[in-house]
Coordinates of C-alpha atoms in Angstrom, one line a residue:
Chain A
X1 CA 121.7 129.2 81.0
X2 CA 120.8 125.7 83.6
X3 CA 123.7 126.6 85.4
X4 CA 122.7 130.1 85.8
X5 CA 119.6 129.1 87.5
X6 CA 121.3 127.9 90.8
X7 CA 123.6 131.1 91.1
X8 CA 121.6 133.2 94.0
X9 CA 122.7 136.0 96.0
X10 CA 124.9 139.4 94.3
X11 CA 125.8 137.0 91.4
X12 CA 122.8 136.3 90.0
X13 CA 121.4 140.1 90.8
X14 CA 124.9 141.1 89.1
X15 CA 124.2 138.7 86.0
X16 CA 119.9 140.3 85.5
X17 CA 121.3 143.7 86.0
X18 CA 124.1 142.8 83.2
X19 CA 121.2 141.5 81.2
X20 CA 118.9 144.2 82.1
X21 CA 121.4 147.1 81.3
X22 CA 122.2 145.5 77.9
X23 CA 118.6 145.0 77.1
X24 CA 117.6 148.6 78.2
X25 CA 120.5 150.0 75.8
X26 CA 118.6 148.4 72.8
X27 CA 115.0 149.4 74.0
X28 CA 115.4 152.1 76.1
X29 CA 111.5 153.2 76.0
X30 CA 110.0 149.3 75.8
X31 CA 111.5 148.5 79.1
X32 CA 111.3 149.3 82.5
X33 CA 113.8 148.8 85.0
X34 CA 111.3 146.9 87.0
X35 CA 112.4 144.2 84.5
X36 CA 115.9 143.6 86.5
X37 CA 114.3 143.1 89.8
X38 CA 113.1 138.7 90.6
X39 CA 109.4 139.5 90.6
X40 CA 108.4 138.8 94.5
X41 CA 108.0 135.1 95.1
X42 CA 104.5 133.9 95.2
X43 CA 103.7 131.2 98.2
X44 CA 102.3 128.9 95.5
X45 CA 101.8 128.4 92.0
X46 CA 99.6 126.3 90.2
X47 CA 100.1 124.0 87.1
X48 CA 97.3 121.8 85.4
X49 CA 98.6 118.4 84.3
X50 CA 96.4 115.5 83.2
X51 CA 96.3 114.1 86.7
X52 CA 96.6 110.4 87.6
X53 CA 99.5 108.5 87.5
X54 CA 101.3 111.1 85.3
X55 CA 100.5 113.9 87.7
X56 CA 102.4 111.7 90.5
X57 CA 105.2 111.3 88.0
X58 CA 105.6 114.8 87.7
X59 CA 105.4 115.7 91.4
X60 CA 107.9 113.4 92.7
X61 CA 110.3 114.4 89.7
X62 CA 109.5 118.2 88.5
X63 CA 107.2 119.5 90.9
X64 CA 109.3 118.1 94.3
X65 CA 112.5 119.6 92.6
X66 CA 110.9 123.1 92.0
X67 CA 109.7 123.3 95.1
X68 CA 113.0 122.4 96.9
X69 CA 114.6 124.9 94.2
X70 CA 112.4 128.0 95.0
X71 CA 110.6 127.4 98.3
X72 CA 107.4 127.9 95.7
X73 CA 104.5 125.5 96.8
X74 CA 103.5 123.7 92.8
X75 CA 100.0 123.2 93.7
X76 CA 98.1 121.1 91.3
X77 CA 94.6 120.8 89.4
X78 CA 93.7 118.9 86.0
X79 CA 92.6 117.9 83.5
X80 CA 94.2 120.3 80.9
X81 CA 91.2 121.7 79.1
X82 CA 91.2 124.6 75.9
X83 CA 87.5 125.7 76.4
X84 CA 88.5 126.6 79.9
X85 CA 91.8 128.1 78.7
X86 CA 89.6 130.6 76.6
X87 CA 87.0 131.3 79.6
X88 CA 90.2 132.6 81.8
X89 CA 92.0 134.7 79.4
X90 CA 88.8 136.1 78.4
X91 CA 87.7 137.0 81.8
X92 CA 90.7 137.7 83.3
X93 CA 90.7 135.3 85.9
X94 CA 93.5 133.0 85.3
X95 CA 94.4 130.2 87.4
X96 CA 96.9 128.4 86.5
X97 CA 100.8 129.3 86.0
X98 CA 101.2 126.9 84.0
X99 CA 99.3 124.0 81.6
X100 CA 99.9 120.8 80.3
X101 CA 98.1 121.2 76.6
X102 CA 97.7 118.4 74.2
X103 CA 100.0 119.1 70.9
X104 CA 97.1 120.2 68.7
X105 CA 95.2 122.1 71.8
X106 CA 98.7 124.0 72.3
X107 CA 98.1 124.9 68.6
X108 CA 94.9 126.1 68.7
X109 CA 95.3 127.9 72.0
X110 CA 98.1 129.9 70.3
X111 CA 96.1 130.3 67.4
X112 CA 93.5 132.3 69.6
X113 CA 95.7 134.4 71.5
X114 CA 95.4 132.7 74.9
X115 CA 99.2 131.7 75.4
X116 CA 102.3 134.3 77.1
X117 CA 105.2 134.1 75.0
X118 CA 108.0 131.9 76.2
X119 CA 111.0 133.6 77.5
X120 CA 113.7 131.9 76.0
X121 CA 116.5 133.8 77.8
X122 CA 115.1 132.1 81.1
X123 CA 114.1 128.9 79.5
X124 CA 117.0 127.3 78.2
X125 CA 116.1 125.2 74.3
X126 CA 119.4 125.0 72.9
X127 CA 120.6 121.3 74.1
X128 CA 116.9 120.4 71.7
X129 CA 116.6 119.5 68.2
X130 CA 117.2 122.4 66.2
X131 CA 113.7 123.0 64.5
X132 CA 112.3 123.6 68.4
X133 CA 115.1 126.1 69.4
X134 CA 113.0 129.3 68.9
X135 CA 109.7 128.2 70.2
X136 CA 107.6 131.7 70.9
X137 CA 104.5 130.2 72.5
X138 CA 104.4 126.2 73.3
X139 CA 107.2 124.7 75.2
X140 CA 107.5 121.4 74.1
X141 CA 107.4 119.3 77.1
X142 CA 107.7 115.6 75.6
X143 CA 106.8 113.7 72.8
X144 CA 104.1 110.6 72.8
X145 CA 103.0 108.1 70.4
X146 CA 100.0 107.0 69.3
X147 CA 100.9 103.0 69.2
X148 CA 99.4 99.7 67.8
X149 CA 99.1 97.0 71.1
X150 CA 97.8 94.0 70.7
X151 CA 97.2 90.7 72.8
X152 CA 100.2 88.4 73.0
X153 CA 97.7 85.5 74.0
X154 CA 96.1 85.8 70.9
X155 CA 98.6 86.3 68.5
X156 CA 101.6 84.3 70.0
X157 CA 105.3 84.7 68.5
X158 CA 106.0 86.1 65.4
X159 CA 102.4 85.7 64.1
X160 CA 101.1 89.1 65.1
X161 CA 100.1 92.4 63.0
X162 CA 103.1 94.2 62.2
X163 CA 101.7 97.0 59.9
X164 CA 98.3 99.1 59.6
X165 CA 98.1 96.8 56.7
X166 CA 97.7 93.7 59.0
X167 CA 95.0 95.7 61.3
X168 CA 92.9 96.4 58.9
X169 CA 93.4 92.3 57.7
X170 CA 91.0 91.0 59.4
X171 CA 91.3 87.5 57.7
X172 CA 94.7 87.2 58.5
X173 CA 94.3 88.5 61.5
X174 CA 90.3 87.8 63.2
X175 CA 89.1 89.6 66.1
X176 CA 87.9 92.6 67.1
X177 CA 89.6 96.2 67.1
X178 CA 90.2 99.5 69.3
X179 CA 90.4 102.5 67.9
X180 CA 90.3 106.3 69.3
X181 CA 86.9 108.3 68.6
X182 CA 88.5 110.8 66.6
X183 CA 89.8 111.2 62.8
X184 CA 93.2 112.6 63.9
X185 CA 95.9 109.8 63.4
X186 CA 92.5 107.1 62.5
X187 CA 93.0 109.1 58.6
X188 CA 96.8 108.6 58.6
X189 CA 96.6 104.5 59.9
X190 CA 94.0 103.8 57.4
X191 CA 96.0 105.8 54.1
X192 CA 99.2 103.9 55.7
X193 CA 97.2 100.6 54.9
X194 CA 96.0 101.7 52.0
X195 CA 99.7 102.0 51.3
X196 CA 100.5 105.6 51.0
X197 CA 104.1 106.1 52.0
X198 CA 104.6 107.8 55.5
X199 CA 106.6 111.4 53.8
X200 CA 103.4 111.3 51.3
X201 CA 100.7 111.6 53.8
X202 CA 100.4 115.2 54.1
X203 CA 97.9 116.7 53.0
X204 CA 95.9 113.4 53.8
X205 CA 93.7 112.0 51.3
X206 CA 90.5 112.3 52.7
X207 CA 88.2 110.4 51.3
X208 CA 90.2 107.5 50.5
X209 CA 91.1 107.5 54.3
X210 CA 87.3 107.3 55.3
X211 CA 86.6 104.7 52.5
X212 CA 89.4 102.4 54.3
X213 CA 88.1 103.2 57.5
X214 CA 84.6 101.1 56.1
X215 CA 86.3 98.5 55.4
X216 CA 87.5 98.0 59.0
X217 CA 84.5 99.6 60.8
X218 CA 81.9 96.9 62.4
X219 CA 85.2 95.1 63.3
X220 CA 85.5 98.1 65.9
X221 CA 84.5 96.8 69.2
X222 CA 85.2 100.0 70.8
X223 CA 85.7 103.8 70.0
X224 CA 87.4 104.9 72.9
X225 CA 87.3 108.5 74.1
X226 CA 90.0 107.9 77.4
X227 CA 93.6 106.7 77.6
X228 CA 92.3 104.4 80.5
X229 CA 89.7 103.2 78.1
X230 CA 91.7 102.1 75.2
X231 CA 94.0 99.8 77.6
X232 CA 90.5 98.6 79.3
X233 CA 89.2 97.0 76.2
X234 CA 92.4 95.1 75.3
X235 CA 93.0 93.7 78.9
X236 CA 89.4 92.9 79.0
X237 CA 89.5 91.4 75.8
X238 CA 87.1 93.6 74.1
X239 CA 88.9 93.6 71.5
X240 CA 92.5 91.8 70.4
X241 CA 94.4 94.9 68.8
X242 CA 93.6 98.0 69.2
X243 CA 95.4 102.1 69.1
X244 CA 96.6 103.1 73.0
X245 CA 99.2 105.7 73.9
X246 CA 102.4 104.0 74.3
X247 CA 102.8 104.7 78.1
X248 CA 100.1 103.7 79.4
X249 CA 100.3 100.1 77.0
X250 CA 104.2 100.1 79.0
X251 CA 102.6 100.6 82.4
X252 CA 100.7 97.4 81.9
X253 CA 103.4 95.5 80.4
X254 CA 105.5 96.1 83.2
X255 CA 102.5 94.8 85.1
X256 CA 102.6 91.4 83.4
X257 CA 99.7 92.0 80.7
X258 CA 99.8 90.2 77.6
X259 CA 100.6 93.0 75.4
X260 CA 103.0 94.5 72.8
X261 CA 104.0 97.5 71.7
X262 CA 104.4 97.7 67.5
X263 CA 105.6 100.5 66.8
X264 CA 105.3 100.6 63.0
X265 CA 103.0 103.5 62.2
X266 CA 103.4 104.8 65.2
X267 CA 101.9 108.7 65.4
X268 CA 104.5 110.4 67.5
X269 CA 103.7 113.8 68.6
X270 CA 104.8 116.0 71.1
X271 CA 102.7 117.8 74.2
X272 CA 103.3 120.9 75.7
X273 CA 103.3 122.9 78.5
X274 CA 102.4 126.5 78.1
X275 CA 101.7 130.0 80.3
X276 CA 98.1 131.2 80.1
X277 CA 98.0 134.7 78.9
X278 CA 98.0 137.2 81.8
X279 CA 98.8 134.3 84.4
X280 CA 99.9 135.2 87.8
X281 CA 103.6 135.1 88.4
X282 CA 104.3 134.1 84.8
X283 CA 108.0 134.1 85.7
X284 CA 108.1 131.6 87.7
X285 CA 106.6 129.7 85.7
X286 CA 108.5 130.3 83.0
X287 CA 111.3 129.8 85.7
X288 CA 109.1 126.0 86.1
X289 CA 109.8 125.5 82.3
X290 CA 113.1 126.3 82.6
X291 CA 113.4 123.9 85.0
X292 CA 111.2 121.0 82.7
X293 CA 113.9 121.7 80.1
X294 CA 116.8 120.0 82.3
X295 CA 118.0 116.9 81.2
X296 CA 117.8 115.2 84.3
X297 CA 114.4 115.3 85.4
X298 CA 113.0 114.7 81.3
X299 CA 115.3 111.1 81.9
X300 CA 114.1 110.3 85.2
X301 CA 110.2 111.1 83.9
X302 CA 111.0 109.1 80.8
X303 CA 112.4 106.0 83.2
X304 CA 108.9 106.3 84.9
X305 CA 106.2 106.4 82.6
X306 CA 107.5 106.2 78.9
X307 CA 107.6 109.7 77.6
X308 CA 110.8 111.3 76.9
X309 CA 111.8 114.4 76.9
X310 CA 112.6 116.3 74.6
X311 CA 115.9 117.8 75.4
X312 CA 118.5 115.8 73.6
X313 CA 120.9 115.1 76.4
X314 CA 118.6 113.3 78.6
X315 CA 118.4 110.2 76.9
X316 CA 121.9 110.2 79.0
X317 CA 119.9 109.9 82.2
X318 CA 117.3 107.0 80.8
X319 CA 118.1 103.9 81.9
X320 CA 119.4 101.5 79.1
X321 CA 116.7 98.6 79.7
X322 CA 113.7 101.0 79.4
X323 CA 115.2 103.0 76.2
X324 CA 113.9 100.6 74.2
X325 CA 110.1 101.1 75.6
X326 CA 110.7 104.6 74.5
X327 CA 109.0 106.3 70.7
X328 CA 112.5 108.0 70.2
X329 CA 114.4 105.2 70.5
X330 CA 116.1 105.6 67.4
X331 CA 114.7 101.8 66.2
X332 CA 111.1 103.3 67.2
X333 CA 111.8 106.1 65.8
X334 CA 112.6 105.0 62.5
X335 CA 109.6 103.4 61.9
X336 CA 107.2 105.9 63.1
X337 CA 105.8 108.9 61.3
X338 CA 105.4 112.7 63.1
X339 CA 101.4 113.2 63.3
X340 CA 101.4 116.9 61.2
X341 CA 99.4 119.1 64.0
X342 CA 99.9 122.2 62.2
X343 CA 97.3 121.0 58.9
X344 CA 94.7 118.9 61.4
X345 CA 94.4 122.6 63.2
X346 CA 94.0 124.0 59.7
X347 CA 91.8 120.9 58.1
X348 CA 90.4 118.9 61.6
X349 CA 87.5 120.8 62.2
X350 CA 85.5 119.9 59.0
X351 CA 86.9 116.8 59.0
X352 CA 85.6 115.8 62.7
X353 CA 82.0 116.5 61.8
X354 CA 82.3 114.4 59.4
X355 CA 83.8 112.0 61.6
X356 CA 80.8 112.1 64.1
X357 CA 78.5 111.5 61.4
X358 CA 80.0 108.4 60.0
X359 CA 80.5 107.1 63.2
X360 CA 76.9 107.1 63.4
X361 CA 75.9 106.0 60.2
X362 CA 75.1 101.9 60.3
Chain B
X1 CA 41.0 146.9 115.3
X2 CA 41.8 143.0 115.3
X3 CA 41.0 142.7 111.4
X4 CA 43.7 146.0 111.2
X5 CA 46.1 144.0 113.5
X6 CA 45.8 140.9 111.5
X7 CA 46.1 142.0 108.3
X8 CA 49.3 144.1 109.8
X9 CA 50.5 140.8 110.7
X10 CA 50.5 139.4 107.6
X11 CA 51.9 142.0 105.5
X12 CA 55.0 142.1 107.8
X13 CA 55.1 138.6 107.5
X14 CA 54.5 138.8 103.8
X15 CA 57.5 141.6 103.5
X16 CA 59.8 139.5 105.6
X17 CA 59.2 136.7 103.3
X18 CA 60.1 138.4 100.4
X19 CA 63.0 139.9 102.1
X20 CA 64.4 136.6 102.6
X21 CA 63.3 135.9 99.2
X22 CA 65.8 138.5 98.0
X23 CA 69.0 137.2 98.4
X24 CA 68.5 133.5 96.4
X25 CA 66.6 135.3 94.3
X26 CA 69.8 137.7 93.3
X27 CA 72.3 135.0 93.5
X28 CA 70.4 132.7 91.1
X29 CA 70.4 136.2 89.0
X30 CA 73.5 137.0 88.7
X31 CA 75.5 133.9 88.7
X32 CA 73.5 131.6 87.1
X33 CA 70.0 133.2 85.0
X34 CA 72.3 136.1 83.4
X35 CA 76.0 134.3 82.4
X36 CA 73.6 131.8 80.8
X37 CA 71.7 134.5 79.6
X38 CA 74.9 136.2 77.9
X39 CA 76.0 132.7 76.8
X40 CA 72.6 131.7 74.7
X41 CA 72.8 135.4 73.6
X42 CA 76.1 133.7 71.5
X43 CA 73.6 132.1 69.2
X44 CA 72.2 135.1 67.8
X45 CA 74.9 136.7 65.7
X46 CA 74.1 139.4 63.4
X47 CA 72.8 136.4 61.1
X48 CA 70.9 133.5 62.8
X49 CA 73.1 131.2 60.9
X50 CA 74.2 129.3 63.9
X51 CA 70.4 128.3 64.5
X52 CA 69.8 127.4 61.0
X53 CA 72.6 124.9 61.2
X54 CA 72.1 123.7 64.4
X55 CA 68.6 122.8 63.2
X56 CA 69.4 122.1 59.6
X57 CA 72.5 120.0 59.6
X58 CA 71.6 116.0 59.9
X59 CA 74.1 115.3 61.9
X60 CA 73.0 117.3 64.8
X61 CA 68.7 116.4 63.8
X62 CA 70.3 112.8 64.3
X63 CA 71.9 113.3 67.1
X64 CA 69.1 115.3 69.0
X65 CA 66.7 112.8 68.0
X66 CA 68.9 109.9 69.6
X67 CA 69.4 112.2 72.8
X68 CA 65.4 112.3 73.3
X69 CA 65.1 108.7 72.6
X70 CA 67.9 107.7 75.5
X71 CA 66.4 110.3 77.6
X72 CA 62.7 108.5 76.9
X73 CA 64.2 104.7 77.1
X74 CA 65.9 105.6 80.2
X75 CA 62.6 107.0 81.8
X76 CA 60.7 104.6 81.0
X77 CA 63.1 102.3 82.1
X78 CA 63.2 103.6 85.9
X79 CA 59.6 103.7 85.9
X80 CA 58.8 100.1 84.9
X81 CA 61.9 99.3 88.0
X82 CA 61.2 101.9 90.1
X83 CA 57.4 102.0 90.6
X84 CA 57.3 98.3 91.9
X85 CA 60.4 99.6 93.9
X86 CA 59.3 102.4 95.5
X87 CA 55.3 100.6 96.4
X88 CA 57.4 97.6 98.1
X89 CA 59.7 100.4 99.9
X90 CA 56.5 102.3 101.0
X91 CA 55.2 99.1 102.6
X92 CA 57.7 97.9 104.0
X93 CA 58.2 98.0 107.7
X94 CA 60.4 101.2 108.3
X95 CA 63.9 99.1 109.2
X96 CA 63.9 97.1 105.7
X97 CA 62.9 100.4 104.2
X98 CA 65.7 102.0 105.6
X99 CA 68.2 99.2 104.2
X100 CA 66.6 99.5 100.9
X101 CA 67.2 102.9 100.7
X102 CA 71.2 102.2 101.8
X103 CA 71.3 100.1 98.7
X104 CA 69.8 102.3 96.9
X105 CA 71.5 105.4 98.1
X106 CA 74.9 103.8 98.0
X107 CA 75.8 104.1 94.1
X108 CA 74.8 108.2 94.8
X109 CA 77.8 108.7 97.1
X110 CA 80.5 107.0 94.7
X111 CA 82.0 108.7 92.0
X112 CA 80.4 108.6 88.6
X113 CA 83.6 108.0 86.9
X114 CA 84.1 104.7 89.2
X115 CA 80.5 103.7 88.6
X116 CA 81.0 103.8 84.7
X117 CA 84.4 101.7 85.2
X118 CA 82.8 99.1 87.6
X119 CA 80.0 99.0 84.7
X120 CA 83.0 98.3 82.2
X121 CA 84.3 95.2 84.6
X122 CA 80.8 93.7 85.2
X123 CA 79.9 93.5 82.0
X124 CA 82.6 93.2 79.3
X125 CA 82.8 90.4 77.0
X126 CA 85.5 88.9 80.0
X127 CA 83.2 90.3 82.8
X128 CA 81.8 89.0 85.6
X129 CA 78.4 88.7 84.2
X130 CA 79.7 87.1 81.0
X131 CA 81.6 84.4 82.8
X132 CA 79.2 83.6 85.3
X133 CA 76.3 82.9 82.6
X134 CA 79.0 81.7 80.8
X135 CA 79.7 79.1 83.6
X136 CA 76.1 78.2 84.3
X137 CA 76.2 77.2 80.5
X138 CA 72.9 79.4 79.6
X139 CA 75.2 81.1 76.8
X140 CA 77.9 79.7 75.2
X141 CA 79.6 83.0 73.6
X142 CA 79.7 86.1 75.7
X143 CA 77.0 88.4 75.5
X144 CA 77.6 92.1 74.0
X145 CA 76.2 94.3 77.0
X146 CA 79.3 96.7 76.8
X147 CA 80.1 99.6 73.5
X148 CA 76.6 99.6 72.9
X149 CA 72.8 100.9 73.8
X150 CA 72.5 98.5 76.2
X151 CA 75.4 99.7 78.9
X152 CA 74.6 102.6 77.8
X153 CA 71.1 101.9 78.9
X154 CA 72.2 100.0 82.1
X155 CA 74.8 102.7 83.4
X156 CA 72.5 105.4 82.9
X157 CA 69.2 104.0 84.8
X158 CA 71.6 102.3 87.5
X159 CA 72.2 106.5 88.3
X160 CA 69.0 107.9 87.8
X161 CA 67.0 105.4 89.3
X162 CA 66.8 107.2 92.7
X163 CA 65.3 110.5 91.3
X164 CA 62.3 107.4 90.4
X165 CA 62.2 106.1 93.8
X166 CA 62.0 109.3 95.9
X167 CA 59.0 111.3 94.0
X168 CA 56.9 107.7 94.1
X169 CA 58.1 106.8 97.8
X170 CA 56.8 110.1 98.8
X171 CA 53.3 110.3 97.0
X172 CA 52.7 106.4 97.7
X173 CA 53.5 106.6 101.8
X174 CA 50.4 109.2 101.7
X175 CA 47.9 107.8 99.6
X176 CA 45.0 107.3 102.3
X177 CA 44.8 103.6 103.0
X178 CA 41.4 103.5 103.7
X179 CA 40.3 104.6 99.8
X180 CA 41.8 101.2 98.9
X181 CA 39.8 99.8 101.6
X182 CA 36.7 101.5 100.7
X183 CA 37.4 100.2 96.9
X184 CA 37.9 96.8 97.7
X185 CA 34.7 96.9 100.3
X186 CA 33.0 97.9 97.3
X187 CA 33.9 94.8 95.7
X188 CA 36.1 96.4 93.2
X189 CA 39.0 93.4 91.8
X190 CA 42.7 94.1 92.9
X191 CA 43.7 95.2 88.9
X192 CA 40.8 97.5 89.3
X193 CA 41.5 98.9 92.4
X194 CA 45.3 99.7 91.3
X195 CA 44.3 101.3 88.3
X196 CA 41.4 103.1 88.9
X197 CA 42.1 104.3 92.6
X198 CA 45.7 103.8 93.4
X199 CA 47.5 105.0 89.8
X200 CA 45.8 107.9 89.8
X201 CA 46.9 108.9 93.4
X202 CA 50.2 108.6 92.5
X203 CA 50.3 110.1 89.2
X204 CA 52.4 113.5 90.5
X205 CA 54.6 111.1 91.9
X206 CA 55.2 109.7 88.1
X207 CA 55.0 112.8 86.8
X208 CA 57.8 114.5 89.1
X209 CA 60.1 111.3 89.3
X210 CA 59.7 111.4 84.9
X211 CA 59.9 114.9 84.5
X212 CA 63.3 114.5 86.5
X213 CA 65.1 111.7 84.9
X214 CA 64.5 112.3 81.3
X215 CA 66.2 116.4 82.3
X216 CA 69.0 114.9 84.1
X217 CA 69.0 111.7 81.3
X218 CA 69.4 114.0 78.0
X219 CA 72.0 115.9 79.8
X220 CA 74.7 112.9 80.0
X221 CA 78.1 113.0 78.8
X222 CA 80.4 110.7 80.2
X223 CA 78.4 107.5 80.6
X224 CA 77.3 107.3 76.9
X225 CA 80.7 108.1 76.0
X226 CA 82.4 104.8 77.9
X227 CA 79.6 102.0 78.2
X228 CA 78.1 103.4 74.3
X229 CA 82.0 102.9 72.6
X230 CA 81.5 105.9 70.7
X231 CA 78.3 104.8 68.9
X232 CA 75.9 106.5 71.2
X233 CA 76.4 110.2 70.4
X234 CA 74.8 112.7 73.3
X235 CA 74.1 116.4 71.9
X236 CA 75.8 116.8 75.4
X237 CA 78.8 115.8 73.5
X238 CA 78.2 117.7 70.6
X239 CA 78.3 120.8 72.9
X240 CA 81.0 119.3 75.3
X241 CA 83.4 119.8 71.8
X242 CA 82.1 122.5 70.1
X243 CA 83.2 124.2 73.6
X244 CA 86.1 122.6 74.4
X245 CA 87.6 121.3 71.0
X246 CA 86.3 123.8 68.1
X247 CA 86.2 126.5 70.5
X248 CA 83.1 127.8 68.9
X249 CA 81.0 129.0 71.4
X250 CA 78.4 130.6 69.4
X251 CA 77.3 127.5 68.0
X252 CA 77.4 126.0 70.4
X253 CA 75.2 128.4 72.4
X254 CA 72.7 127.5 69.7
X255 CA 73.2 123.8 70.0
X256 CA 72.1 124.4 73.7
X257 CA 69.3 126.3 72.6
X258 CA 67.5 124.0 70.6
X259 CA 68.5 121.1 73.7
X260 CA 67.3 123.6 76.0
X261 CA 63.7 124.3 73.7
X262 CA 63.5 120.1 73.3
X263 CA 63.7 119.7 77.0
X264 CA 61.0 122.1 78.0
X265 CA 58.5 121.0 75.2
X266 CA 58.7 117.1 76.4
X267 CA 58.6 118.2 79.7
X268 CA 55.9 120.5 79.5
X269 CA 54.1 117.6 76.7
X270 CA 54.2 114.9 79.5
X271 CA 53.0 117.3 82.2
X272 CA 49.9 117.5 80.0
X273 CA 49.8 113.8 79.3
X274 CA 49.8 112.7 82.6
X275 CA 47.4 114.9 83.9
X276 CA 45.2 114.3 81.1
X277 CA 44.9 110.8 82.6
X278 CA 44.6 111.7 86.1
X279 CA 41.0 113.4 84.8
X280 CA 40.0 110.6 82.9
X281 CA 40.7 108.4 85.5

């Protein structure tokens, strides 16, 4: 199917016609012959992403490849915003051809009916892990992990925190902490620290988690909001250890910051791409996702920014020296757990309000 | 005849004035007021449950009070810093006043995020200010300027100070110097001239500046989130979360309505208070 993209001219038209004919035969009423023709090429498509370093890397690898292949310009906006997506779909004025979403945002967007169905005839998910191959609405863009990061100058050699139990132990590992200002994953970390087995986390014992979090609350210097802030707190010494997204820490480690990642107990999850419902040029959005599913650009992207794609063949294109810094590196993967975003989507709102209340209590 | 002509001219002027005002009024009604009203209408579901929840839930009560207090603190600090500053600018030779304004306006042209992160670099535990104070031997351990209320106040006052200074400067420039001379000539001591003459004359500036700063400060979002280390919650943050994360726009509308009403009440109250003082003065 990937090769299919590169077939142009009469061959492509023949293939498309053949596909259309087969489909027409099975659903004569549902499909019009217009489907057989490739929609006209627009001058540009709009991709909404997280901006910053990630956008620069996306531009260099994915957007450029798309522009070169189809002659359609990729215009970018940022950041991903669920509220804005809903407003766009509701008003029928959808600017984005494709948008990035966090794993949980994507699930919420799918539930709210804000997404266009993925065309798996265009997007080839067969080299993906089996549970992802039949994705209906959410394209699995890459994986990232919320990990524990610590200052190597404060904890040199082997004397560093190695588990969430250590993170919560301020006697053994003194100093201020920083955590994200959300219950998502902090509850999991607290339960792991309290002795819950990683495979027994869900459904979360919310009360037990908050009780454990009480013990560390006054040792948290920063409840961070943005990715930049999470690592800033560590680099500036506001905290000696804290949580951050793996790529953020790795970027600073490469620049020589005295930081290290402890993968044990890291919370791994998907970042997503999706096509908003009613997006103009959605066909070319599907084509972009088809390109984003290819292993080679995924491997190059991971080499630069530390967030690997989920095409299992992309590992072939990942440099050997950067592989140990990827959340999907086998040694790392087995130490982490997958955040259950479906559980959070179903139960999260009430817990998030409780969290806001808890943070404001002294 | 002359009077008729005069009144004709007047009405023509009036009409053209009204005609000129129609496009902006239409523009504001259609593109601002109407959408806001439609949005706020969401708060009035079949039942008033959203409104009841937004005023009865302890979380939102607490955040509302914190937000209003934050607004008052920021307004107070801006006044204390802005009043002497505006006075100094108003009596300076114009060339120096220009330099002063340049410094005041410089942060205006810088992105809010850049300014906020710049404060992190300055105020942090290993930041410029703490290192300076420790280098001078004034303190032994770093002072926590950041990730608490003080960080939020510093960041917000920095952003909002010009809104206090400009109305004050404008009023102070127009204060009739002969009134002050007269008071002096009649033997009033300096502090009395200030309290009885200068302060009442500049009250409209204080009022305008305070309302501007207060109203702007209670809508703040990113500065408290970043410089408060997560400990300072504002209504704007709660509303944003409902809109973007929970997709509960009706409840967001109810929270917005509560904040809007409080803003109006406090602004009107503040105006009354200051105007009352003006009469007594």
